[in-house]
Short mmCIF file of N, CA, C and O in Angstrom, two decimals:
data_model
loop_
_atom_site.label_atom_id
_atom_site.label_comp_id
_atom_site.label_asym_id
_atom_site.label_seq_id
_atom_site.Cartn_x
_atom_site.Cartn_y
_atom_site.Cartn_z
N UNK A 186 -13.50 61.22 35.81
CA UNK A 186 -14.59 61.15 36.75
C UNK A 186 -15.71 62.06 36.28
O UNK A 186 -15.56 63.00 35.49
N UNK A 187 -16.71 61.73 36.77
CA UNK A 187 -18.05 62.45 36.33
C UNK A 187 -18.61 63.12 37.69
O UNK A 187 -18.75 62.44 38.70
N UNK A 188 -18.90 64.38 37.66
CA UNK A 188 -20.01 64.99 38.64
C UNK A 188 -21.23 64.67 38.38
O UNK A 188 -21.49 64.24 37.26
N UNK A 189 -22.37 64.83 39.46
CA UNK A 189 -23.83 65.09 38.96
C UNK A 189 -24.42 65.96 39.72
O UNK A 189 -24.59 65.66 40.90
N UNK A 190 -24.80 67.07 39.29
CA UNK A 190 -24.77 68.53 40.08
C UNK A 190 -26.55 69.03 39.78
O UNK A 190 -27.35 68.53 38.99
N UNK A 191 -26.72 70.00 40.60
CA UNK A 191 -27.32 71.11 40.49
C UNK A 191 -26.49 72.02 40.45
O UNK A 191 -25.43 72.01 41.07
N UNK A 192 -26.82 72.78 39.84
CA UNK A 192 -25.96 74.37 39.58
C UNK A 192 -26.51 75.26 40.74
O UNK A 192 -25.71 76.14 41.09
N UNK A 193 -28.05 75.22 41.63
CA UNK A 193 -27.95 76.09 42.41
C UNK A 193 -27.57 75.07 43.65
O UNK A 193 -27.33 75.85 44.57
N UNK A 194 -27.44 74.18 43.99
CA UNK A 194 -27.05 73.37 45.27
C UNK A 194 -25.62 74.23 45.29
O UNK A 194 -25.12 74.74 44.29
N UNK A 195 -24.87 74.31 47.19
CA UNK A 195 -24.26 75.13 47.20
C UNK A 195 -23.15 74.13 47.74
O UNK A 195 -21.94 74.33 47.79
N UNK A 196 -23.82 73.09 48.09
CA UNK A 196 -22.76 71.76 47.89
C UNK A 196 -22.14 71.32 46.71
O UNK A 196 -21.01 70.95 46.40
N UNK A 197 -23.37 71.48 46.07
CA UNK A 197 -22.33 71.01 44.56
C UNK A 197 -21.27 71.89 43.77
O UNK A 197 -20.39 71.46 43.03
N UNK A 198 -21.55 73.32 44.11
CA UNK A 198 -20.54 74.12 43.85
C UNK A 198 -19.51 73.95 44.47
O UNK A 198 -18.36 73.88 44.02
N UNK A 199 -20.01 73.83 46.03
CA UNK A 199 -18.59 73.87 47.25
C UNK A 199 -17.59 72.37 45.96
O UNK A 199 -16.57 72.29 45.27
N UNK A 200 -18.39 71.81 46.22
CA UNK A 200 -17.22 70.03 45.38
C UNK A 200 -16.78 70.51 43.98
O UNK A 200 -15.77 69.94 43.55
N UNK A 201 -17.51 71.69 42.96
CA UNK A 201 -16.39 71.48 42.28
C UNK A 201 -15.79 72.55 42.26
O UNK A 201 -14.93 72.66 41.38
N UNK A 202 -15.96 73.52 43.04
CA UNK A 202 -14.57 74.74 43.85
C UNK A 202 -13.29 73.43 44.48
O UNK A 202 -12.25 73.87 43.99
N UNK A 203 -13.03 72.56 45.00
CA UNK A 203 -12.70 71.85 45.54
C UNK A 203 -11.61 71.05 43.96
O UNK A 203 -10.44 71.11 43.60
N UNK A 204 -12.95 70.32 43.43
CA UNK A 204 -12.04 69.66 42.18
C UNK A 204 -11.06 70.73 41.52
O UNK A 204 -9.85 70.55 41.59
N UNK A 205 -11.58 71.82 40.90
CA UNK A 205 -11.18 72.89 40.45
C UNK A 205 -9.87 73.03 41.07
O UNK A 205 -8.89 72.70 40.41
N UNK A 206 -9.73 73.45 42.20
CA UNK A 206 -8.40 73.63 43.44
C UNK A 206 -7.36 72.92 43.24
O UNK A 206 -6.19 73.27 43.10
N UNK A 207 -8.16 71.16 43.22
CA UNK A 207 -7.08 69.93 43.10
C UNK A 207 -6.68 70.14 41.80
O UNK A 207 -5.53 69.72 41.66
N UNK A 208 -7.18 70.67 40.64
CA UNK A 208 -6.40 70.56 39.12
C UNK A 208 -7.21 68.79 39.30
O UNK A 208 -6.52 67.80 39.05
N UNK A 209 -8.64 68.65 39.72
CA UNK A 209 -9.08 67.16 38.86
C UNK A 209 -9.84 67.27 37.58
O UNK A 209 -10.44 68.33 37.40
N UNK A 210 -9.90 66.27 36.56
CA UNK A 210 -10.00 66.11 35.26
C UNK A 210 -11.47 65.66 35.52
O UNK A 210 -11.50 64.81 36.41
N UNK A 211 -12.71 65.95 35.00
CA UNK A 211 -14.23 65.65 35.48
C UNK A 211 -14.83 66.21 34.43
O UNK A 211 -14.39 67.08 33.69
N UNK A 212 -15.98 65.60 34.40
CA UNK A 212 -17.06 65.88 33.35
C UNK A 212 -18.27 66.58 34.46
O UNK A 212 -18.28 66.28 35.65
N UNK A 213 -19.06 67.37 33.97
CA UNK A 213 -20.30 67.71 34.75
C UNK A 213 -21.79 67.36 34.05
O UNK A 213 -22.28 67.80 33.01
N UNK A 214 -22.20 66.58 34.86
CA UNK A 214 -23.66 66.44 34.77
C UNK A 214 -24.84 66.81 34.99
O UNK A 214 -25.50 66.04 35.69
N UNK A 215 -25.37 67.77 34.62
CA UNK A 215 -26.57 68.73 35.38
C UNK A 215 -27.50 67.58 35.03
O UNK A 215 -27.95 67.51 33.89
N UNK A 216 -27.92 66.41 36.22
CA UNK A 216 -28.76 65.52 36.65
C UNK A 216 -30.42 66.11 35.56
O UNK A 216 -30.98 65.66 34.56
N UNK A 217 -30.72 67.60 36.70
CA UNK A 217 -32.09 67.91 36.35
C UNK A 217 -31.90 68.02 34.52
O UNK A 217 -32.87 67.64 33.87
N UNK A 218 -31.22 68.31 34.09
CA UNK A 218 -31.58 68.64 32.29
C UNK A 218 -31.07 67.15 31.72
O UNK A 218 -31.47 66.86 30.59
N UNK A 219 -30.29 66.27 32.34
CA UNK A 219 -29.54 65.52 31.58
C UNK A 219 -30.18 64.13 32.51
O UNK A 219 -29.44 63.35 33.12
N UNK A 220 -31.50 64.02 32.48
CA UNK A 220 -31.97 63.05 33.36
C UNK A 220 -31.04 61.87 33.16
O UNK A 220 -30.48 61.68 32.09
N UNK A 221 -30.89 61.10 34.19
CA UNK A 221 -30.32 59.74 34.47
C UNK A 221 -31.24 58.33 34.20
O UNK A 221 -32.05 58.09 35.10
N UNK A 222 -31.21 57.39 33.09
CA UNK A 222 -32.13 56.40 32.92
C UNK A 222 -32.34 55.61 34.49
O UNK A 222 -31.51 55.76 35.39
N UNK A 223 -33.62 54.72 34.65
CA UNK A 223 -33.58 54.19 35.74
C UNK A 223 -31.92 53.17 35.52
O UNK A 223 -31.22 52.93 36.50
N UNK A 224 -31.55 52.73 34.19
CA UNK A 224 -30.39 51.85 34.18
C UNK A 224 -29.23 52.34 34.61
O UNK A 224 -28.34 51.60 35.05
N UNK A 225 -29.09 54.01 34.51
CA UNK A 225 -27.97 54.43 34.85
C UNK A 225 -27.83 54.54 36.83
O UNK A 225 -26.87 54.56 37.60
N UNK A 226 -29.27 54.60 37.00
CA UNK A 226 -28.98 54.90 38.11
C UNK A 226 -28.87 54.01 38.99
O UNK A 226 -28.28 54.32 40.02
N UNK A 227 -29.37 52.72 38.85
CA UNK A 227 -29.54 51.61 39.32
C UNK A 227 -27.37 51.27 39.16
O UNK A 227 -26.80 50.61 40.03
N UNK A 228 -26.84 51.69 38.30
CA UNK A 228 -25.34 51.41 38.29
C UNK A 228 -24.24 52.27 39.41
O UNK A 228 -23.23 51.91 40.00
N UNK A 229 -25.19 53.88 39.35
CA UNK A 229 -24.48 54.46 40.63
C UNK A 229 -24.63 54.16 41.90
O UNK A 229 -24.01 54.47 42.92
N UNK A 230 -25.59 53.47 41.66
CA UNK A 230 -26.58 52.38 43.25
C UNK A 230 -25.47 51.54 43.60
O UNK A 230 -24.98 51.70 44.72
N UNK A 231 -25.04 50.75 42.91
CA UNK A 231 -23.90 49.43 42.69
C UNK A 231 -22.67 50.17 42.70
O UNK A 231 -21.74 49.61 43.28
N UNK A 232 -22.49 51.08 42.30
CA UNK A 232 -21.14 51.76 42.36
C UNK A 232 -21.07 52.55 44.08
O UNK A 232 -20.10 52.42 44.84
N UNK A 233 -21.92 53.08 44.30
CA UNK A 233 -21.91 53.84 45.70
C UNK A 233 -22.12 52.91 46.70
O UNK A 233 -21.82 53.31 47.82
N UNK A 234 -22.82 51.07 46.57
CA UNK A 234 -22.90 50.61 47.85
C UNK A 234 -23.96 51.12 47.98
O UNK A 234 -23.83 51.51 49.14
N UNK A 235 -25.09 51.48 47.65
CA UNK A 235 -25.98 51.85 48.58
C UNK A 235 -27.52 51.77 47.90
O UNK A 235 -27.69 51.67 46.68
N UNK A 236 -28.60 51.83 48.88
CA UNK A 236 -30.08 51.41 48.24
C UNK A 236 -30.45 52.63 47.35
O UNK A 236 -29.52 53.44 47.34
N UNK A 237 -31.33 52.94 46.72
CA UNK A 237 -32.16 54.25 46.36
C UNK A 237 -32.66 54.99 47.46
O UNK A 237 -32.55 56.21 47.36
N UNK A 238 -33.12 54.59 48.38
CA UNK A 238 -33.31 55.18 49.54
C UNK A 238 -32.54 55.97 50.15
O UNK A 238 -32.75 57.06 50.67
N UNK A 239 -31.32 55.12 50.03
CA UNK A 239 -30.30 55.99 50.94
C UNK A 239 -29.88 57.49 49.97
O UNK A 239 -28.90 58.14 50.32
N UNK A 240 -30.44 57.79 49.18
CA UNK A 240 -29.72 58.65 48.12
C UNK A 240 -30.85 59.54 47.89
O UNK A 240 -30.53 60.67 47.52
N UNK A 241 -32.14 59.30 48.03
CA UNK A 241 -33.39 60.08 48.00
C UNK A 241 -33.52 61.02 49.16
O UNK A 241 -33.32 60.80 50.36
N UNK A 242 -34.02 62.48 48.35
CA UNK A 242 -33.93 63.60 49.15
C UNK A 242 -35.55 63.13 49.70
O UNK A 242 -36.51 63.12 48.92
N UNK A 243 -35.66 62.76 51.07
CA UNK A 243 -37.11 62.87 51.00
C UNK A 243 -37.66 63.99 51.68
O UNK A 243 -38.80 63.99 52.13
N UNK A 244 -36.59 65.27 51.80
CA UNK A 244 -37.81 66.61 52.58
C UNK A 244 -38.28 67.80 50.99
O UNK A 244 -38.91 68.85 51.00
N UNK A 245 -37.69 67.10 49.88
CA UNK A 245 -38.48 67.98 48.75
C UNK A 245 -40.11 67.26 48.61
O UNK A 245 -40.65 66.16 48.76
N UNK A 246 -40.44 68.64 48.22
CA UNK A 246 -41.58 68.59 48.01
C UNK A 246 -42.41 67.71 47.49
O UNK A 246 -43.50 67.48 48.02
N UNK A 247 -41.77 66.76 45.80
CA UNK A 247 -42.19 66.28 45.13
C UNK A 247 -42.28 64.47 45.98
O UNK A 247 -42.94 63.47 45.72
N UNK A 248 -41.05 64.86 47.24
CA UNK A 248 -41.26 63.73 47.89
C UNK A 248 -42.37 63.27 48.63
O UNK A 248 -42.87 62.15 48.63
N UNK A 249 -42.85 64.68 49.52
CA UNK A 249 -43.84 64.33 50.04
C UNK A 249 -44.99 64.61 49.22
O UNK A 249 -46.02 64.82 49.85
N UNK A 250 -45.05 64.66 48.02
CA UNK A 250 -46.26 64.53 47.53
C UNK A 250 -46.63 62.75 47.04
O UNK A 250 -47.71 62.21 46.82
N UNK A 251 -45.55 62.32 47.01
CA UNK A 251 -45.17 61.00 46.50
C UNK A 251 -45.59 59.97 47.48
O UNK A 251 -46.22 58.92 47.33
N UNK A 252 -44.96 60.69 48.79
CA UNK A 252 -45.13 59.91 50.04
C UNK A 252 -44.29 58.98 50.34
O UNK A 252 -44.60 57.97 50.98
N UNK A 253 -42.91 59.29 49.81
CA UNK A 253 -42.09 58.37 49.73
C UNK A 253 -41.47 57.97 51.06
O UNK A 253 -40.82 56.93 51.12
N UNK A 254 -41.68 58.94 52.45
CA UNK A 254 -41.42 58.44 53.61
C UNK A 254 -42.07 57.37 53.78
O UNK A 254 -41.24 56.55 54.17
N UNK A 255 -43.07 56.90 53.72
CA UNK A 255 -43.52 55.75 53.78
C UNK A 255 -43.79 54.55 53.08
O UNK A 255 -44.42 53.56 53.46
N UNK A 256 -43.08 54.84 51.75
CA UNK A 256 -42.65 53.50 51.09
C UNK A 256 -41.72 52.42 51.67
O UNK A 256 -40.77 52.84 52.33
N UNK A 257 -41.87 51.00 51.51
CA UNK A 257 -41.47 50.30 52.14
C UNK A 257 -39.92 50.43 51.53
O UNK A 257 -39.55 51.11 50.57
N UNK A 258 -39.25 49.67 52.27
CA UNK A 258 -37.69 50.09 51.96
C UNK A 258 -36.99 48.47 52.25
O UNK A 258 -36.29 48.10 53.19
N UNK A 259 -37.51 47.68 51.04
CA UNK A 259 -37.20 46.12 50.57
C UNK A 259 -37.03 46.16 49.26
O UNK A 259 -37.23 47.07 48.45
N UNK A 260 -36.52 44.75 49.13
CA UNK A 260 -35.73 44.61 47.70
C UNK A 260 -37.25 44.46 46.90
O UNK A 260 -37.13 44.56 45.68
N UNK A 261 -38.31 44.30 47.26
CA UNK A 261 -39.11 44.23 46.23
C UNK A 261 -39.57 45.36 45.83
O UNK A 261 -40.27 45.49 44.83
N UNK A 262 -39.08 46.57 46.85
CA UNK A 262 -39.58 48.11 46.57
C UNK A 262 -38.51 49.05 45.82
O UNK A 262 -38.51 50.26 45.59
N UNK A 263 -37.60 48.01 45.52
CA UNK A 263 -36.33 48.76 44.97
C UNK A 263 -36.67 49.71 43.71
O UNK A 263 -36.31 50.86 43.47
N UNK A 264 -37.39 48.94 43.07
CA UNK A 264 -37.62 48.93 41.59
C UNK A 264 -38.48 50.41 41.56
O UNK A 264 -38.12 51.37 40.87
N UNK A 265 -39.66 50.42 42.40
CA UNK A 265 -40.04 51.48 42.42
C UNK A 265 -39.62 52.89 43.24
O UNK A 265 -40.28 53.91 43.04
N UNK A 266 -38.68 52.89 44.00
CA UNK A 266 -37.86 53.67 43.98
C UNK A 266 -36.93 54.34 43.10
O UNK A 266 -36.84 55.57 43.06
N UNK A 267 -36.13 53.42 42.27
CA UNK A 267 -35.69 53.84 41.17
C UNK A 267 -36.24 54.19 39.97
O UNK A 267 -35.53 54.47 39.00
N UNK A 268 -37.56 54.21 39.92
CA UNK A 268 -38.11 54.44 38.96
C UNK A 268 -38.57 56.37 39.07
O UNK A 268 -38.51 57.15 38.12
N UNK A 269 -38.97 56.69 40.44
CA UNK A 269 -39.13 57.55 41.01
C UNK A 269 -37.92 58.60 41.01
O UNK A 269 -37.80 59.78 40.69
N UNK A 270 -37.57 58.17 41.24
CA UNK A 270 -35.42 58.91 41.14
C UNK A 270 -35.79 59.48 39.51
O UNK A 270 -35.99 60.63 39.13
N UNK A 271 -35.80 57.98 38.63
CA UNK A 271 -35.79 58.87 37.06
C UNK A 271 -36.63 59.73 36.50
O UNK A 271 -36.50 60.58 35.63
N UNK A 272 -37.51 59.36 37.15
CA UNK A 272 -39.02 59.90 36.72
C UNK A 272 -38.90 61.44 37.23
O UNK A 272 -38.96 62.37 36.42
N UNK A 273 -38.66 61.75 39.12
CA UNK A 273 -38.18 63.04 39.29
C UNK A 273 -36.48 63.28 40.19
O UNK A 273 -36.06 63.14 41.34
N UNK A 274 -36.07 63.59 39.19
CA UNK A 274 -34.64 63.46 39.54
C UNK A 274 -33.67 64.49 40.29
O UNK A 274 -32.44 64.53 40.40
N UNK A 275 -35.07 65.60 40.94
CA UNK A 275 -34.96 66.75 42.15
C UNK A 275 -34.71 65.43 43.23
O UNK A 275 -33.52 65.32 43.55
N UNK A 276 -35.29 64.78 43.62
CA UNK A 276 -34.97 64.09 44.32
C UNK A 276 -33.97 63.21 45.19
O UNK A 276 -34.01 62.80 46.35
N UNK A 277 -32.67 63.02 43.69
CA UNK A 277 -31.53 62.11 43.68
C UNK A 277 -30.77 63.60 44.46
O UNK A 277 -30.59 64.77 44.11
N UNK A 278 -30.45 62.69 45.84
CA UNK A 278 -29.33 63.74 46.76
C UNK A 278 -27.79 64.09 45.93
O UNK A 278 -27.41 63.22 45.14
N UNK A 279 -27.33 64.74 46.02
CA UNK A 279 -26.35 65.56 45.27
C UNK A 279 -25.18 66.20 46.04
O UNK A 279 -25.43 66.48 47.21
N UNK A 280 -24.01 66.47 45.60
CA UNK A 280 -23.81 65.75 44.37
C UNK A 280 -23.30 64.42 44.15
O UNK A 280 -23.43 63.78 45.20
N UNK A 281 -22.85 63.82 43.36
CA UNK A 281 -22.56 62.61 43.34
C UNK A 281 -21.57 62.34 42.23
O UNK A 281 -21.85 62.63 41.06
N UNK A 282 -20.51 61.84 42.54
CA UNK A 282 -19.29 61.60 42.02
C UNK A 282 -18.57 60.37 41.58
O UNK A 282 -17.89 59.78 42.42
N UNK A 283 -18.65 59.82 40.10
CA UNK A 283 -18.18 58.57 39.77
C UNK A 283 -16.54 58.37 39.63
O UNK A 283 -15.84 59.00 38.84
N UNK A 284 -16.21 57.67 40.28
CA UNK A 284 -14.43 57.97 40.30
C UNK A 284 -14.58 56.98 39.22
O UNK A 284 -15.50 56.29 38.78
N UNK A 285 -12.77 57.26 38.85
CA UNK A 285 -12.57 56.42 37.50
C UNK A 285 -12.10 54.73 38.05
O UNK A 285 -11.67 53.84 37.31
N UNK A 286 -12.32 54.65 39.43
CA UNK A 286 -11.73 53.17 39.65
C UNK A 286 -13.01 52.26 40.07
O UNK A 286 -13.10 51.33 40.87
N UNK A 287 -14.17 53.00 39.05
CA UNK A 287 -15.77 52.63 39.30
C UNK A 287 -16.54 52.33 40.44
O UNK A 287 -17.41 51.48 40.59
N UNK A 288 -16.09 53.17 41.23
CA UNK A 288 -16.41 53.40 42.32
C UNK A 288 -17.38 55.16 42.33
O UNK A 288 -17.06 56.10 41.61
N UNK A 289 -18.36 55.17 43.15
CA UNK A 289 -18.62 56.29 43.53
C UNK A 289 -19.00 56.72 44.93
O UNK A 289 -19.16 55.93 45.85
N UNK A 290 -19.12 57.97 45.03
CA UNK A 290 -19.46 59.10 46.52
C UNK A 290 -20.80 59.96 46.10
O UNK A 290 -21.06 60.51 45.03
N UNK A 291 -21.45 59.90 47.19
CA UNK A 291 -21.96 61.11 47.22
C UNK A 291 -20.94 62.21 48.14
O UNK A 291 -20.68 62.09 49.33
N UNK A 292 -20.58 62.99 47.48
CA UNK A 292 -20.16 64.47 47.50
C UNK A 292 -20.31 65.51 48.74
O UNK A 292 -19.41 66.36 48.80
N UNK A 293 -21.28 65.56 49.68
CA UNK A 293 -21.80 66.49 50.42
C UNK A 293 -20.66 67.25 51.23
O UNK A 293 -20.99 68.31 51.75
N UNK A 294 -19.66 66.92 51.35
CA UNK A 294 -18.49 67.13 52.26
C UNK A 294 -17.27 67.29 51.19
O UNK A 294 -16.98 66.70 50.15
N UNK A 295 -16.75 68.24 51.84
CA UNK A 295 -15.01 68.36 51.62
C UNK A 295 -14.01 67.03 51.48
O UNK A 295 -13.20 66.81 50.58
N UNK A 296 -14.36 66.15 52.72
CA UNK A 296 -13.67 64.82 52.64
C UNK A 296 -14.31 63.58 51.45
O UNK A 296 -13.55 63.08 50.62
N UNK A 297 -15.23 63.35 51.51
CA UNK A 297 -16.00 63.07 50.57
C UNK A 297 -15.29 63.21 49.05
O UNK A 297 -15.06 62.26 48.30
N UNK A 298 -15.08 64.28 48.84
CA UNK A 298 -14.88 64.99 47.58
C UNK A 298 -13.40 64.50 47.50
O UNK A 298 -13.20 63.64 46.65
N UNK A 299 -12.33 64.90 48.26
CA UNK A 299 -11.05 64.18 48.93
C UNK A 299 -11.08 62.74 48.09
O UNK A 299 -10.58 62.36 47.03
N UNK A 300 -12.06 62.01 49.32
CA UNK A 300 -12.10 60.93 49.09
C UNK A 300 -11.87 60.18 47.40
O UNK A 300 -10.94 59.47 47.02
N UNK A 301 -12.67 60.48 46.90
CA UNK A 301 -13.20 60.42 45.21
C UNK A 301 -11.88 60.94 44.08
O UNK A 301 -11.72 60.43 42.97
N UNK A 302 -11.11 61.95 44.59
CA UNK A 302 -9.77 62.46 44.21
C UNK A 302 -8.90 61.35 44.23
O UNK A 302 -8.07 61.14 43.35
N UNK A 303 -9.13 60.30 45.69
CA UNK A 303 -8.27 59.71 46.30
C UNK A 303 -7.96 58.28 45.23
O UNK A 303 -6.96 57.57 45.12
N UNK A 304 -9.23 58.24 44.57
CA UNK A 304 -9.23 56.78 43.95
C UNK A 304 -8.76 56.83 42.47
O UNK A 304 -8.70 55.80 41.81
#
C-alpha cells in the first residue's frame, strides 16, 4: 500500500503512527515534493469512488484564490479540477491511502486507516 502525506499534517502522522502500530508494509508519498500527474490522480479518483471535489481542500488559501468554491461541480468541470489538484497539490485533502486490493481511503480517521489495513 502507498500513503500520500504531508509531513506537517497531524493526520497524516496520526495514520502512519497507526500503520506503524499494525506492523503494515507501505510506501510514503510526500504528495507536495513528489507531485501526482493529473493521470495519477484521476486513478485515485476511480480507486476512492469519488469526484475531485470531494477530495479538494477548499479552505486553503490557494483555493480561495482560485475560487474553487464556486466552480461548477459537473462532469464537464471534472477535467479542470483535476488539473488544479496537479497543478497545486496543497490542495489534494490528506492523507490518502492506496490499498493493495486497488482500492483506496482517504485517511482522516483512525477507522479509515483500519479500514485500508482491512483490505
Amino acid at each position: 500500500m502507498e500513503i500520500w502525506i504531508n509531513p506537517a499534517c497531524s493526520k497524516c502522522r496520526s495514520a502512519l503512527h497507526l500503520l506503524d502500530e499494525e506492523g503494515a508494509s507501505y510506501t510514503v508519498r510526500r504528495y507536495l515534493e513528489d507531485v501526482p500527474s493529473e493521470k495519477e490522480i484521476r486513478e485515485v479518483l476511480e480507486r476512492l469512488g469519488l469526484e475531485p471535489w470531494d477530495i479538494t481542500r477548499t479552505q486553503e488559501a490557494i483555493a480561495r484564490e482560485l475560487g474553487v468554491k464556486d466552480w461548477p461541480r459537473d462532469p464537464d468541470s471534472r477535467a479542470r479540477w483535476i488539473a488544479a489538484l496537479s497543478e497545486h497539490p496543497k490542495l489534494i485533502q490528506r492523507p490518502i491511502i492506496t490499498a493493495d486490493d486497488g482500492t483506496a481511503v482517504v485517511a482522516r480517521t483512525d477507522e479509515a486507516v483500519r479500514d485500508a489495513l482491512g483490505r
